[in-house]
Short mmCIF file of C-alpha atoms and ligand atoms in Angstrom, two decimals:
data_model
loop_
_atom_site.label_atom_id
_atom_site.label_comp_id
_atom_site.label_asym_id
_atom_site.label_seq_id
_atom_site.Cartn_x
_atom_site.Cartn_y
_atom_site.Cartn_z
CA MET A 158 200.47 8.86 32.94
CA LYS A 159 201.97 9.02 36.42
CA ARG A 160 200.24 11.36 38.83
CA ILE A 161 201.73 14.31 40.65
CA LEU A 162 200.34 16.24 43.57
CA SER A 163 201.79 19.25 45.27
CA GLY A 164 200.58 22.19 47.28
CA ILE A 165 201.54 25.68 48.28
CA GLN A 166 200.12 27.82 51.05
CA PRO A 167 198.61 31.16 50.05
CA THR A 168 201.11 33.30 51.90
CA GLY A 169 200.92 36.45 49.79
CA ASP A 170 203.67 37.27 47.34
CA LEU A 171 205.88 34.57 45.88
CA HIS A 172 209.59 35.14 46.28
CA LEU A 173 212.56 33.87 44.29
CA GLY A 174 213.13 31.07 46.79
CA ASN A 175 209.58 29.76 46.21
CA TYR A 176 210.02 30.05 42.49
CA PHE A 177 213.28 28.12 42.21
CA GLY A 178 212.37 25.78 45.06
CA ALA A 179 208.95 24.71 43.80
CA ILE A 180 207.08 26.62 41.14
CA LYS A 181 209.64 26.30 38.38
CA ASN A 182 209.51 22.52 38.80
CA TRP A 183 205.73 22.51 38.89
CA VAL A 184 205.76 24.24 35.52
CA ASP A 185 208.42 21.95 34.04
CA LEU A 186 206.64 18.75 35.15
CA GLN A 187 203.47 19.63 33.28
CA GLY A 188 203.04 17.66 30.09
CA ASN A 189 204.91 14.58 31.28
CA TYR A 190 202.63 13.87 34.24
CA GLU A 191 199.05 14.30 35.31
CA CYS A 192 199.58 17.27 37.59
CA ASN A 193 197.34 18.45 40.43
CA TYR A 194 198.55 21.60 42.13
CA GLY A 195 196.66 22.97 45.09
CA VAL A 196 196.59 26.37 46.70
CA VAL A 197 196.15 24.90 50.14
CA ASP A 198 194.03 27.38 52.06
CA TYR A 199 192.93 24.84 54.69
CA HIS A 200 196.61 24.54 55.63
CA SER A 201 196.86 28.28 56.17
CA MET A 202 194.24 28.11 58.90
CA THR A 203 196.62 26.24 61.17
CA MET A 204 198.35 29.44 62.27
CA PRO A 205 196.54 32.62 63.37
CA TYR A 206 195.21 34.55 60.34
CA LYS A 207 192.56 37.04 59.23
CA ALA A 208 189.60 35.76 57.22
CA ASP A 209 189.67 38.61 54.67
CA ASN A 210 193.37 38.15 54.05
CA LEU A 211 193.02 34.44 53.48
CA LYS A 212 190.62 34.84 50.60
CA LYS A 213 192.63 37.66 49.07
CA ASN A 214 195.90 35.77 49.38
CA THR A 215 194.37 32.62 47.93
CA TRP A 216 193.36 34.38 44.72
CA GLN A 217 196.61 36.28 44.62
CA MET A 218 198.51 33.01 44.77
CA VAL A 219 196.28 31.54 42.05
CA PHE A 220 196.99 34.47 39.73
CA GLN A 221 200.71 34.48 40.46
CA LEU A 222 201.02 30.75 39.83
CA LEU A 223 199.22 31.12 36.52
CA ALA A 224 201.49 34.03 35.62
CA CYS A 225 204.52 31.78 36.27
CA GLY A 226 203.21 29.21 33.81
CA VAL A 227 201.14 26.78 35.88
CA ARG A 228 198.27 25.72 33.62
CA GLU A 229 194.87 26.49 34.96
CA GLU A 230 193.55 22.97 34.28
CA ASN A 231 196.13 21.65 36.78
CA LEU A 232 195.32 24.14 39.49
CA PHE A 233 192.77 23.92 42.28
CA ILE A 234 191.85 25.72 45.46
CA GLN A 235 191.93 23.18 48.26
CA SER A 236 188.82 24.30 50.12
CA LEU A 237 186.74 24.09 46.93
CA ILE A 238 187.28 20.36 47.35
CA PRO A 239 185.96 19.69 50.86
CA GLU A 240 186.84 16.01 50.47
CA HIS A 241 190.32 17.08 51.65
CA ALA A 242 188.85 17.86 55.05
CA GLU A 243 186.74 14.72 55.09
CA LEU A 244 189.65 12.41 54.33
CA THR A 245 191.69 14.22 56.98
CA TRP A 246 189.17 13.11 59.58
CA ILE A 247 189.23 9.52 58.45
CA LEU A 248 193.02 9.35 58.27
CA SER A 249 193.32 11.00 61.67
CA CYS A 250 191.65 7.88 63.03
CA VAL A 251 194.45 5.66 61.73
CA CYS A 252 197.31 7.98 62.69
CA SER A 253 198.57 7.97 66.24
CA TYR A 254 198.81 11.05 68.39
CA GLY A 255 202.45 10.30 69.19
CA GLU A 256 203.42 10.30 65.52
CA LEU A 257 202.07 13.80 65.16
CA THR A 258 203.79 15.26 68.19
CA ARG A 259 207.12 13.94 66.85
CA MET A 260 206.92 16.07 63.70
CA THR A 261 209.74 18.61 63.83
CA GLN A 262 207.71 21.25 62.00
CA PHE A 263 205.02 21.00 64.66
CA LYS A 264 207.60 21.60 67.35
CA ASP A 265 209.17 24.49 65.40
CA LYS A 266 205.88 26.19 64.71
CA THR A 267 204.72 25.71 68.29
CA ASP A 268 207.89 27.43 69.50
CA GLN A 269 207.45 30.16 66.89
CA ALA A 270 203.87 30.83 68.01
CA LYS A 271 204.94 31.01 71.64
CA GLU A 272 207.79 33.37 70.79
CA GLN A 273 205.37 35.71 69.06
CA SER A 274 203.11 35.93 72.05
CA LYS A 275 203.21 34.27 75.44
CA ASP A 276 199.53 33.36 75.43
CA ALA A 277 199.47 32.11 71.82
CA VAL A 278 197.07 29.27 71.27
CA VAL A 279 198.55 26.30 69.46
CA SER A 280 195.64 24.84 67.51
CA SER A 281 194.96 21.14 67.09
CA GLY A 282 194.85 22.03 63.40
CA LEU A 283 198.59 22.65 63.58
CA LEU A 284 199.02 19.19 65.02
CA PHE A 285 196.81 17.71 62.29
CA TYR A 286 198.58 19.60 59.52
CA PRO A 287 200.54 16.55 58.28
CA ILE A 288 197.34 14.48 58.08
CA LEU A 289 195.77 17.17 55.92
CA MET A 290 198.85 16.98 53.73
CA ALA A 291 198.60 13.17 53.59
CA SER A 292 194.98 13.59 52.49
CA ASP A 293 196.00 15.97 49.70
CA ILE A 294 198.37 13.33 48.43
CA LEU A 295 196.33 10.17 48.95
CA LEU A 296 193.06 11.62 47.59
CA TYR A 297 194.64 11.69 44.13
CA HIS A 298 196.68 8.48 44.47
CA ALA A 299 199.76 10.53 43.68
CA ASP A 300 202.81 8.64 42.44
CA TYR A 301 205.15 11.54 42.98
CA VAL A 302 205.17 14.53 45.27
CA PRO A 303 207.55 17.39 44.45
CA ILE A 304 208.69 18.79 47.79
CA GLY A 305 211.60 20.45 49.47
CA LYS A 306 213.67 18.62 52.08
CA ASP A 307 211.74 20.42 54.82
CA GLN A 308 208.66 18.37 53.93
CA GLU A 309 210.41 14.99 53.86
CA GLN A 310 209.19 13.97 57.31
CA HIS A 311 205.61 14.84 56.39
CA LEU A 312 205.80 12.72 53.24
CA GLU A 313 207.20 9.84 55.27
CA LEU A 314 204.19 10.17 57.55
CA SER A 315 201.87 10.08 54.52
CA ARG A 316 203.45 6.79 53.53
CA ASN A 317 203.03 5.42 57.04
CA ILE A 318 199.41 6.50 57.09
CA ALA A 319 198.82 4.69 53.78
CA THR A 320 200.42 1.56 55.21
CA ARG A 321 198.37 1.74 58.40
CA PHE A 322 195.13 2.33 56.52
CA ASN A 323 195.81 -0.63 54.24
CA TYR A 324 196.68 -2.84 57.20
CA ILE A 325 193.68 -1.90 59.34
CA PHE A 326 191.18 -2.32 56.52
CA ASN A 327 192.94 -5.27 54.96
CA THR A 328 193.31 -3.68 51.57
CA GLU A 329 195.95 -2.43 49.16
CA TYR A 330 193.94 0.63 48.37
CA PHE A 331 196.47 3.39 48.98
CA GLN A 332 199.80 3.28 47.21
CA HIS A 333 202.96 4.83 48.56
CA PRO A 334 203.77 8.28 47.19
CA GLU A 335 207.41 8.97 46.32
CA PRO A 336 209.08 12.30 46.96
CA LEU A 337 210.48 14.18 44.00
CA PHE A 338 213.33 16.19 45.45
CA THR A 339 214.54 18.88 43.19
CA GLU A 340 217.89 20.53 43.22
CA ILE A 341 217.11 23.74 44.97
CA PRO A 342 219.59 26.60 45.02
CA LYS A 343 220.18 27.72 48.57
CA LEU A 344 219.09 31.31 48.34
CA LEU A 345 219.93 33.49 51.29
CA SER A 346 218.59 36.76 52.54
CA PRO A 347 220.38 39.56 50.62
CA ALA A 348 220.26 41.73 53.74
CA ASN A 349 221.53 39.04 56.08
CA PRO A 350 223.26 36.19 54.24
CA GLU A 351 223.52 34.24 57.49
CA LYS A 352 219.82 33.44 57.03
CA LYS A 353 217.70 31.71 54.42
CA MET A 354 215.66 33.87 52.04
CA SER A 355 212.29 33.93 53.73
CA LYS A 356 209.28 36.14 54.12
CA SER A 357 209.02 35.66 57.85
CA LEU A 358 212.18 37.73 58.41
CA GLY A 359 210.69 40.81 56.73
CA GLU A 360 210.75 42.65 53.42
CA LYS A 361 214.47 43.15 53.12
CA HIS A 362 215.09 39.44 53.41
CA TYR A 363 213.43 38.12 50.28
CA ILE A 364 213.22 39.09 46.63
CA ASN A 365 209.63 39.39 45.56
CA LEU A 366 209.04 37.59 42.27
CA PHE A 367 206.51 40.27 41.40
CA GLY A 368 208.47 43.14 42.88
CA GLU A 369 209.11 46.32 40.93
CA GLU A 370 212.29 46.47 38.89
CA LYS A 371 213.69 49.39 40.86
CA VAL A 372 213.02 47.69 44.18
CA ILE A 373 214.73 44.49 43.06
CA THR A 374 217.69 46.44 41.72
CA LYS A 375 218.02 48.40 44.93
CA GLN A 376 217.86 45.24 47.02
CA ILE A 377 220.65 43.62 45.02
CA LYS A 378 222.76 46.79 45.00
CA SER A 379 222.60 46.94 48.77
CA ALA A 380 223.08 43.20 49.30
CA VAL A 381 225.66 42.33 51.94
CA THR A 382 228.91 41.02 50.42
CA ASP A 383 232.22 41.35 52.23
CA SER A 384 234.56 44.17 53.05
CA GLY A 385 236.44 43.64 49.78
CA GLU A 386 239.63 42.84 51.63
CA VAL A 387 239.12 39.14 51.91
CA SER A 388 242.23 37.46 50.57
CA SER A 389 241.87 34.01 52.09
CA GLY A 390 240.19 32.63 48.99
CA THR A 391 237.03 31.63 50.78
CA MET A 392 233.91 33.29 49.51
CA SER A 393 231.63 35.02 51.98
CA PRO A 394 228.02 33.76 52.14
CA GLY A 395 226.72 37.04 50.70
CA VAL A 396 228.94 36.85 47.62
CA LYS A 397 228.16 33.17 47.19
CA ASN A 398 224.48 34.09 47.27
CA LEU A 399 224.97 36.54 44.39
CA PHE A 400 226.60 33.79 42.36
CA GLU A 401 223.80 31.37 43.25
CA LEU A 402 221.28 33.92 42.01
CA LEU A 403 223.11 34.31 38.70
CA LYS A 404 223.21 30.57 38.25
CA ALA A 405 219.56 30.09 39.24
CA CYS A 406 218.53 32.73 36.71
CA GLY A 407 220.41 30.76 34.06
CA ASN A 408 222.95 33.48 33.31
CA THR A 409 225.95 31.13 33.02
CA GLU A 410 227.91 33.55 30.90
CA ALA A 411 227.91 36.22 33.58
CA TYR A 412 228.46 33.56 36.22
CA ASN A 413 231.61 32.29 34.54
CA TYR A 414 232.91 35.77 33.85
CA HIS A 415 232.50 37.00 37.42
CA MET A 416 233.83 33.75 38.84
CA GLU A 417 237.02 34.21 36.83
CA GLN A 418 237.25 37.77 38.09
CA TRP A 419 236.74 36.66 41.66
CA GLU A 420 239.30 33.87 41.35
CA SER A 421 241.85 36.27 39.93
CA GLY A 422 241.47 38.34 43.09
CA SER A 423 239.10 41.04 41.95
CA ARG A 424 236.73 42.07 44.71
CA GLN A 425 234.70 44.72 42.93
CA TYR A 426 231.15 43.69 43.38
CA GLY A 427 229.35 46.55 41.62
CA ALA A 428 229.45 44.89 38.20
CA LEU A 429 228.48 41.52 39.68
CA LYS A 430 225.48 43.06 41.38
CA GLY A 431 224.51 44.85 38.19
CA ASP A 432 224.42 41.54 36.31
CA VAL A 433 222.53 39.79 39.10
CA ALA A 434 219.87 42.50 39.17
CA ALA A 435 219.57 42.48 35.37
CA SER A 436 219.23 38.67 35.33
CA ILE A 437 216.45 38.71 37.91
CA VAL A 438 214.62 41.46 36.07
CA ALA A 439 214.95 39.56 32.77
CA LEU A 440 213.59 36.40 34.39
CA THR A 441 210.66 38.05 36.11
CA ALA A 442 209.55 40.67 33.56
CA PRO A 443 207.50 38.18 31.48
CA PHE A 444 205.72 37.00 34.66
CA HIS A 445 204.78 40.59 35.47
CA LEU A 446 203.36 41.11 32.00
CA ARG A 447 201.40 37.90 32.19
CA LEU A 448 200.01 38.81 35.59
CA GLU A 449 198.74 42.11 34.22
CA GLU A 450 197.05 40.30 31.33
CA LEU A 451 195.42 37.82 33.70
CA LYS A 452 194.20 40.57 36.01
CA ASN A 453 192.52 42.27 33.08
CA ARG A 454 190.47 39.10 32.64
CA GLU A 455 189.92 38.56 36.35
CA SER A 456 186.40 37.20 36.36
CA GLU A 457 187.00 34.93 33.38
CA ILE A 458 190.13 33.51 35.04
CA LYS A 459 188.29 32.98 38.32
CA ASP A 460 185.57 31.07 36.45
CA GLN A 461 188.23 28.87 34.91
CA VAL A 462 189.76 28.06 38.27
CA TYR A 463 186.34 27.22 39.72
CA GLU A 464 185.86 24.97 36.72
CA SER A 465 189.23 23.22 37.06
CA SER A 466 188.68 22.78 40.80
CA ALA A 467 185.30 21.18 40.05
CA LEU A 468 186.91 18.79 37.56
CA ILE A 469 189.72 17.88 39.92
CA ARG A 470 187.12 17.43 42.65
CA LYS A 471 185.60 14.57 40.69
CA LYS A 472 188.76 12.53 41.25
CA ALA A 473 188.60 13.31 44.97
CA GLN A 474 184.94 12.31 45.14
CA LYS A 475 185.67 8.99 43.50
CA THR A 476 188.34 8.29 46.12
CA MET A 477 186.01 9.30 48.92
CA ASP A 478 183.25 7.00 47.65
CA GLU A 479 185.72 4.13 47.73
CA VAL A 480 187.14 5.12 51.12
CA ARG A 481 183.65 5.34 52.63
CA GLU A 482 182.96 1.86 51.34
CA ILE A 483 186.25 0.44 52.68
CA THR A 484 185.91 2.05 56.10
CA GLY A 485 182.32 1.01 56.70
CA LEU A 486 180.72 4.43 56.49
CA THR A 487 177.27 4.59 54.99
CA THR A 488 177.59 5.39 51.30
CA ILE A 489 176.22 8.76 50.24
CA SER A 490 174.41 7.62 47.09
CA ARG A 491 172.05 4.73 47.76
N1 LIG B 1919 203.20 21.51 53.61
C1 LIG B 1919 203.67 22.01 52.36
C2 LIG B 1919 204.58 23.21 52.60
O1 LIG B 1919 204.43 23.93 53.56
C3 LIG B 1919 202.53 22.45 51.48
C4 LIG B 1919 201.67 21.29 51.13
C5 LIG B 1919 200.41 21.07 51.54
C6 LIG B 1919 202.02 20.20 50.29
N2 LIG B 1919 199.92 19.93 51.03
C7 LIG B 1919 200.86 19.37 50.25
C8 LIG B 1919 203.16 19.85 49.58
C9 LIG B 1919 200.86 18.17 49.54
C10 LIG B 1919 203.16 18.65 48.85
C11 LIG B 1919 202.01 17.83 48.84
O2 LIG B 1919 205.45 23.45 51.78
#
């Protein structure tokens, strides 16, 4: 079976963009591949954070992923497998400094940190972030890596690091991971459809996958559309976003109906919004139920995730034994 590796940072609540952009695919890929999905808490240390929140958010993400249908045997918490950090060190010694400073996400996040406060410290961890990601991937000899386009450059770097490692140590040990790009609906902020749906903009700008029904409904009802007088035949981004949501939720019937209405000149968005809200609620309600069930068995579920992390760790340890051998480190077991 081909191997898959992917990761998500424990950022708190999942939103619809995360779900359609990543999690739904994670769930669908299970069964056809050997899947390893990490809640990557080491990655979350690259930007300023609070220790208590990190632990809380890590478990919250674990529970939410399970509620969405990720199987617990495929799920691990990154820092329970410290080999991720160890391989990061080794790979950092075959990756050039210049390569890292050229990463666009590093530049973006550096700017972001400086915008937030003038004396923000940009950590070397932020610079090393893509090497940590390469380690996640190479530790498990992943064939495929489901990612969004924003991570393409990082995956390319992982491939370069594999090449460099193989060249330096005269081996063919690491294979090249392939990206698995998925068709991701472009979901926009309902409150400002000029921007992407994202948590960093604030609560109004994303739809919480585990949000209460009345909150979701209210958000959709107050979503920005257009003045209703648009006659040019071009759809405003806000209206387009409502259609995208309907489609993403799989409600093609409503999609087709409202599209016909729109094309015939109707600009009454109340009914459209009603159907969008109902579709989101229908999609997410089973996740909410499942989350409640899982929370009722909290300590049992946590045990299971410790267990699955320990099993997945065995694969990482095997890789590290081999990497230590290849790179000339003293082997741990004599
Ligand atoms: N950097 C990814 C993101 O922010 C998360 C991630 C970490 C990841 N390690 C990974 C994704 C390994 C794919 C494979 O979305």
